[in-house]
Short mmCIF file of C-alpha atoms in Angstrom, two decimals:
data_model
loop_
_atom_site.label_atom_id
_atom_site.label_comp_id
_atom_site.label_asym_id
_atom_site.label_seq_id
_atom_site.Cartn_x
_atom_site.Cartn_y
_atom_site.Cartn_z
CA GLN A 24 11.02 47.66 -51.03
CA SER A 25 8.43 45.19 -51.91
CA VAL A 26 5.00 46.62 -50.94
CA LEU A 27 4.47 43.05 -49.26
CA THR A 28 6.88 42.81 -46.41
CA GLN A 29 8.44 39.01 -45.76
CA PRO A 30 11.39 38.24 -43.26
CA PRO A 31 14.56 37.61 -45.93
CA SER A 32 14.94 34.11 -44.06
CA VAL A 33 14.09 31.53 -41.61
CA SER A 34 15.54 27.63 -40.68
CA ALA A 35 14.25 24.23 -38.66
CA ALA A 36 15.31 21.18 -37.60
CA PRO A 37 13.74 18.44 -40.52
CA GLY A 38 10.55 17.24 -39.37
CA GLN A 39 9.95 20.49 -37.38
CA LYS A 40 7.17 22.90 -38.16
CA VAL A 41 7.60 26.66 -39.40
CA THR A 42 5.60 30.19 -40.30
CA ILE A 43 6.65 32.46 -42.96
CA SER A 44 4.44 36.14 -42.36
CA CYS A 45 3.59 38.71 -45.09
CA SER A 46 2.32 42.26 -44.22
CA GLY A 47 0.75 44.10 -45.89
CA SER A 48 -2.10 47.26 -45.87
CA SER A 49 -5.53 47.75 -45.78
CA SER A 50 -5.19 48.38 -49.50
CA ASN A 51 -3.80 44.77 -50.49
CA ILE A 52 -3.71 41.66 -48.15
CA ALA A 53 -7.30 43.02 -45.79
CA ASN A 54 -9.21 43.22 -48.14
CA ASN A 55 -7.84 40.93 -51.22
CA TYR A 56 -7.81 37.49 -50.77
CA VAL A 57 -3.41 35.99 -50.51
CA SER A 58 -1.72 33.23 -52.37
CA TRP A 59 1.15 31.86 -52.08
CA TYR A 60 4.40 30.44 -54.16
CA GLN A 61 7.19 27.98 -53.69
CA GLN A 62 10.45 28.71 -56.25
CA LEU A 63 12.77 25.52 -55.35
CA PRO A 64 16.24 26.97 -56.96
CA GLY A 65 16.43 27.36 -60.46
CA THR A 66 12.98 26.71 -61.03
CA ALA A 67 9.27 28.98 -61.76
CA PRO A 68 7.34 29.52 -58.87
CA LYS A 69 4.64 26.58 -58.56
CA LEU A 70 0.92 28.40 -56.68
CA LEU A 71 0.91 26.35 -52.60
CA ILE A 72 -2.39 28.10 -51.07
CA TYR A 73 -4.76 30.35 -52.86
CA ASP A 74 -7.74 32.22 -51.77
CA ASN A 75 -5.32 32.77 -48.37
CA ASN A 76 -6.32 29.25 -46.93
CA LYS A 77 -6.83 26.57 -49.58
CA ARG A 78 -4.46 24.42 -50.98
CA PRO A 79 -4.67 23.51 -55.03
CA SER A 80 -4.61 19.50 -56.26
CA GLY A 81 -1.59 17.54 -55.04
CA ILE A 82 -0.29 20.01 -52.34
CA PRO A 83 0.95 18.13 -49.63
CA ASP A 84 -1.20 19.34 -45.85
CA ARG A 85 1.94 19.99 -45.04
CA PHE A 86 1.34 23.32 -46.29
CA SER A 87 -1.48 25.88 -44.09
CA GLY A 88 -2.27 29.75 -44.41
CA SER A 89 -3.80 31.72 -42.78
CA LYS A 90 -4.81 35.51 -42.63
CA SER A 91 -5.91 37.92 -40.22
CA GLY A 92 -6.31 41.42 -41.16
CA THR A 93 -3.28 43.27 -43.01
CA SER A 94 -1.22 40.08 -42.06
CA ALA A 95 -1.32 36.43 -43.94
CA THR A 96 1.36 33.23 -42.79
CA LEU A 97 2.68 30.08 -44.34
CA GLY A 98 2.38 26.86 -42.03
CA ILE A 99 5.04 24.46 -43.36
CA THR A 100 5.05 20.99 -40.95
CA GLY A 101 6.79 18.02 -41.39
CA LEU A 102 10.24 19.28 -42.93
CA GLN A 103 11.75 18.56 -45.69
CA THR A 104 14.81 19.03 -47.40
CA GLY A 105 13.93 18.88 -49.91
CA ASP A 106 11.33 21.86 -48.65
CA GLU A 107 14.28 24.28 -49.55
CA ALA A 108 13.16 27.08 -51.82
CA ASP A 109 11.99 30.62 -51.97
CA TYR A 110 8.32 32.04 -50.83
CA TYR A 111 6.48 34.49 -51.89
CA CYS A 112 3.27 35.78 -50.93
CA GLY A 113 1.23 37.80 -53.60
CA THR A 114 -2.58 39.18 -53.36
CA TRP A 115 -4.11 42.51 -55.70
CA ASP A 116 -3.24 45.87 -54.17
CA SER A 117 -6.06 48.52 -54.75
CA SER A 118 -4.11 51.54 -54.31
CA LEU A 119 -1.72 50.70 -56.68
CA SER A 120 -3.95 48.88 -58.93
CA ALA A 121 -1.28 46.23 -59.33
CA TRP A 122 -0.51 42.72 -57.92
CA VAL A 123 1.98 42.93 -55.82
CA PHE A 124 4.61 40.48 -53.89
CA GLY A 125 6.30 40.01 -51.08
CA GLY A 126 9.95 40.63 -51.67
CA GLY A 127 10.88 36.60 -51.12
CA THR A 128 11.80 34.10 -47.69
CA LYS A 129 14.56 31.46 -48.44
CA LEU A 130 13.31 28.35 -45.97
CA THR A 131 16.71 26.74 -45.01
CA VAL A 132 15.86 23.44 -43.67
CA LEU A 133 19.05 22.62 -41.48
CA GLN B 25 -2.07 19.29 -68.05
CA VAL B 26 -2.08 22.93 -68.99
CA GLN B 27 1.69 23.76 -69.95
CA LEU B 28 2.69 27.57 -71.10
CA GLN B 29 6.38 27.50 -73.06
CA GLU B 30 7.71 31.53 -73.23
CA SER B 31 9.61 32.14 -76.93
CA GLY B 32 12.05 35.05 -77.71
CA PRO B 33 15.43 37.07 -77.98
CA GLY B 34 16.75 35.70 -74.76
CA LEU B 35 19.51 39.28 -75.67
CA VAL B 36 17.60 42.80 -76.22
CA LYS B 37 20.02 45.90 -77.19
CA PRO B 38 19.26 48.93 -75.25
CA SER B 39 17.14 50.83 -75.83
CA GLU B 40 15.22 48.39 -78.41
CA THR B 41 11.84 46.45 -77.55
CA LEU B 42 11.82 43.41 -76.45
CA SER B 43 9.21 41.35 -77.67
CA LEU B 44 8.36 37.78 -75.60
CA THR B 45 5.54 34.94 -76.69
CA CYS B 46 3.61 32.26 -74.37
CA THR B 47 3.02 29.25 -75.98
CA VAL B 48 -0.57 27.58 -74.18
CA SER B 49 -0.80 23.89 -75.09
CA GLY B 50 -2.97 21.74 -72.88
CA GLY B 51 -6.07 24.30 -72.83
CA SER B 52 -7.97 26.44 -74.44
CA ILE B 53 -6.01 30.32 -74.03
CA SER B 54 -9.66 31.27 -74.06
CA GLY B 55 -11.92 32.07 -70.89
CA TYR B 56 -9.46 32.56 -68.34
CA TYR B 57 -6.70 35.84 -67.57
CA TRP B 58 -3.46 35.72 -68.94
CA SER B 59 -0.42 36.82 -66.98
CA TRP B 60 3.10 38.08 -67.64
CA ILE B 61 5.43 38.47 -64.75
CA ARG B 62 9.84 39.38 -64.14
CA GLN B 63 11.86 38.44 -61.94
CA SER B 64 15.38 39.97 -62.62
CA PRO B 65 18.33 38.24 -61.12
CA GLY B 66 18.52 37.28 -57.22
CA GLN B 67 15.38 39.54 -56.69
CA GLY B 68 11.42 38.72 -56.51
CA LEU B 69 8.70 39.28 -58.60
CA GLU B 70 7.64 42.17 -60.30
CA TRP B 71 3.90 41.60 -62.22
CA ILE B 72 3.98 43.45 -65.24
CA ALA B 73 0.60 42.84 -66.93
CA TYR B 74 -2.69 40.59 -67.33
CA ILE B 75 -4.73 39.78 -70.61
CA TYR B 76 -8.43 38.69 -70.67
CA TYR B 77 -8.76 35.76 -74.00
CA THR B 78 -11.14 38.67 -75.29
CA GLY B 79 -8.06 41.16 -75.39
CA SER B 80 -8.84 43.40 -72.06
CA THR B 81 -5.99 44.72 -70.36
CA LYS B 82 -3.97 45.85 -67.15
CA TYR B 83 -1.47 47.26 -67.21
CA ASN B 84 1.88 47.64 -63.73
CA PRO B 85 1.44 51.42 -63.68
CA SER B 86 5.11 51.75 -62.99
CA LEU B 87 6.00 49.95 -66.47
CA LYS B 88 2.42 50.84 -68.49
CA SER B 89 4.04 53.80 -70.58
CA ARG B 90 6.10 51.18 -71.49
CA VAL B 91 4.29 47.77 -72.04
CA THR B 92 2.27 46.37 -74.16
CA ILE B 93 -0.06 42.79 -73.63
CA SER B 94 -1.81 40.73 -76.64
CA VAL B 95 -3.34 37.56 -77.31
CA ASP B 96 -4.07 35.60 -80.08
CA THR B 97 -6.98 33.33 -79.76
CA SER B 98 -6.22 31.35 -83.19
CA LYS B 99 -2.30 30.95 -82.51
CA ASN B 100 -3.20 29.92 -78.29
CA GLN B 101 -0.46 32.45 -77.27
CA SER B 102 -0.04 35.41 -76.02
CA SER B 103 2.77 37.78 -76.55
CA LEU B 104 4.63 41.16 -74.59
CA LYS B 105 6.28 43.75 -75.69
CA LEU B 106 8.33 46.09 -73.76
CA SER B 107 9.75 49.10 -74.83
CA SER B 108 12.88 51.01 -74.73
CA VAL B 109 14.76 48.75 -72.04
CA THR B 110 17.33 49.15 -70.27
CA ALA B 111 20.17 47.32 -68.14
CA ALA B 112 17.48 47.27 -65.55
CA ASP B 113 14.28 44.82 -67.97
CA THR B 114 17.02 42.40 -67.00
CA ALA B 115 15.11 39.55 -66.13
CA VAL B 116 13.74 36.16 -65.78
CA TYR B 117 10.34 36.70 -68.29
CA TYR B 118 6.98 34.48 -67.12
CA CYS B 119 4.45 33.76 -68.24
CA ALA B 120 1.03 32.66 -65.91
CA ARG B 121 -2.55 31.98 -66.17
CA LEU B 122 -4.45 34.50 -63.61
CA ILE B 123 -7.33 32.79 -62.37
CA GLY B 124 -9.87 34.85 -59.33
CA ASN B 125 -7.06 35.84 -57.53
CA THR B 126 -4.15 33.51 -58.14
CA PHE B 127 -1.30 32.70 -60.53
CA ASP B 128 -1.80 28.67 -61.00
CA TYR B 129 0.10 27.97 -63.71
CA TRP B 130 2.89 29.54 -64.70
CA GLY B 131 5.68 28.54 -67.55
CA GLN B 132 9.13 27.85 -67.22
CA GLY B 133 10.12 31.15 -67.64
CA THR B 134 13.24 32.72 -70.17
CA LEU B 135 16.04 35.26 -69.46
CA VAL B 136 16.09 38.23 -71.39
CA THR B 137 19.80 40.19 -70.83
CA VAL B 138 19.52 43.60 -71.89
CA SER B 139 23.18 44.41 -73.84
CA SER B 140 25.23 46.23 -76.48
#
């Protein structure tokens, strides 16, 4: 059972938009920055979004992040088959004194 | 471009100590925090620990009693030791650079299987 809650899976058609939620609490998301990671099949996680809504160099603006209260959201527009991956949210948990991640969401582009 | 490479035995016997090394290239280990994260087969990510280049550390409370993390600035390496391993410690182990609140660079990961 992960500290941060993500839907196990989401799906959408190519070209469409999808959002992935990440629900936490006052000890983690509400008071700390959230980052998002993309893990393509058989590869290491890759940073997608940091500090709630910032994109590293090289990440297309199809990817966006937001945070409100104890929840964060990853948005992906103009879906491509190459976006099929597992997506994880992560943040620091002040009560646990540990970094915590969501359980991951598998994105299927139909 | 910073690159991280994990190395170490792929097979460890139960009750023994898992030892891994992360070698950083394309940049200095100094000035940054370095972390270890693992992923059990088919499962999510679990943070293990982080270390500052000066040697200060922070461990996941759930693993703290069994984990030691260290850094060697002369070799640009970070190391992880996990003692008294069981099958539950079978996982892909990643090293990653921690900057601010973000793991910005990750190694490719190394699979460690605990089995007799």
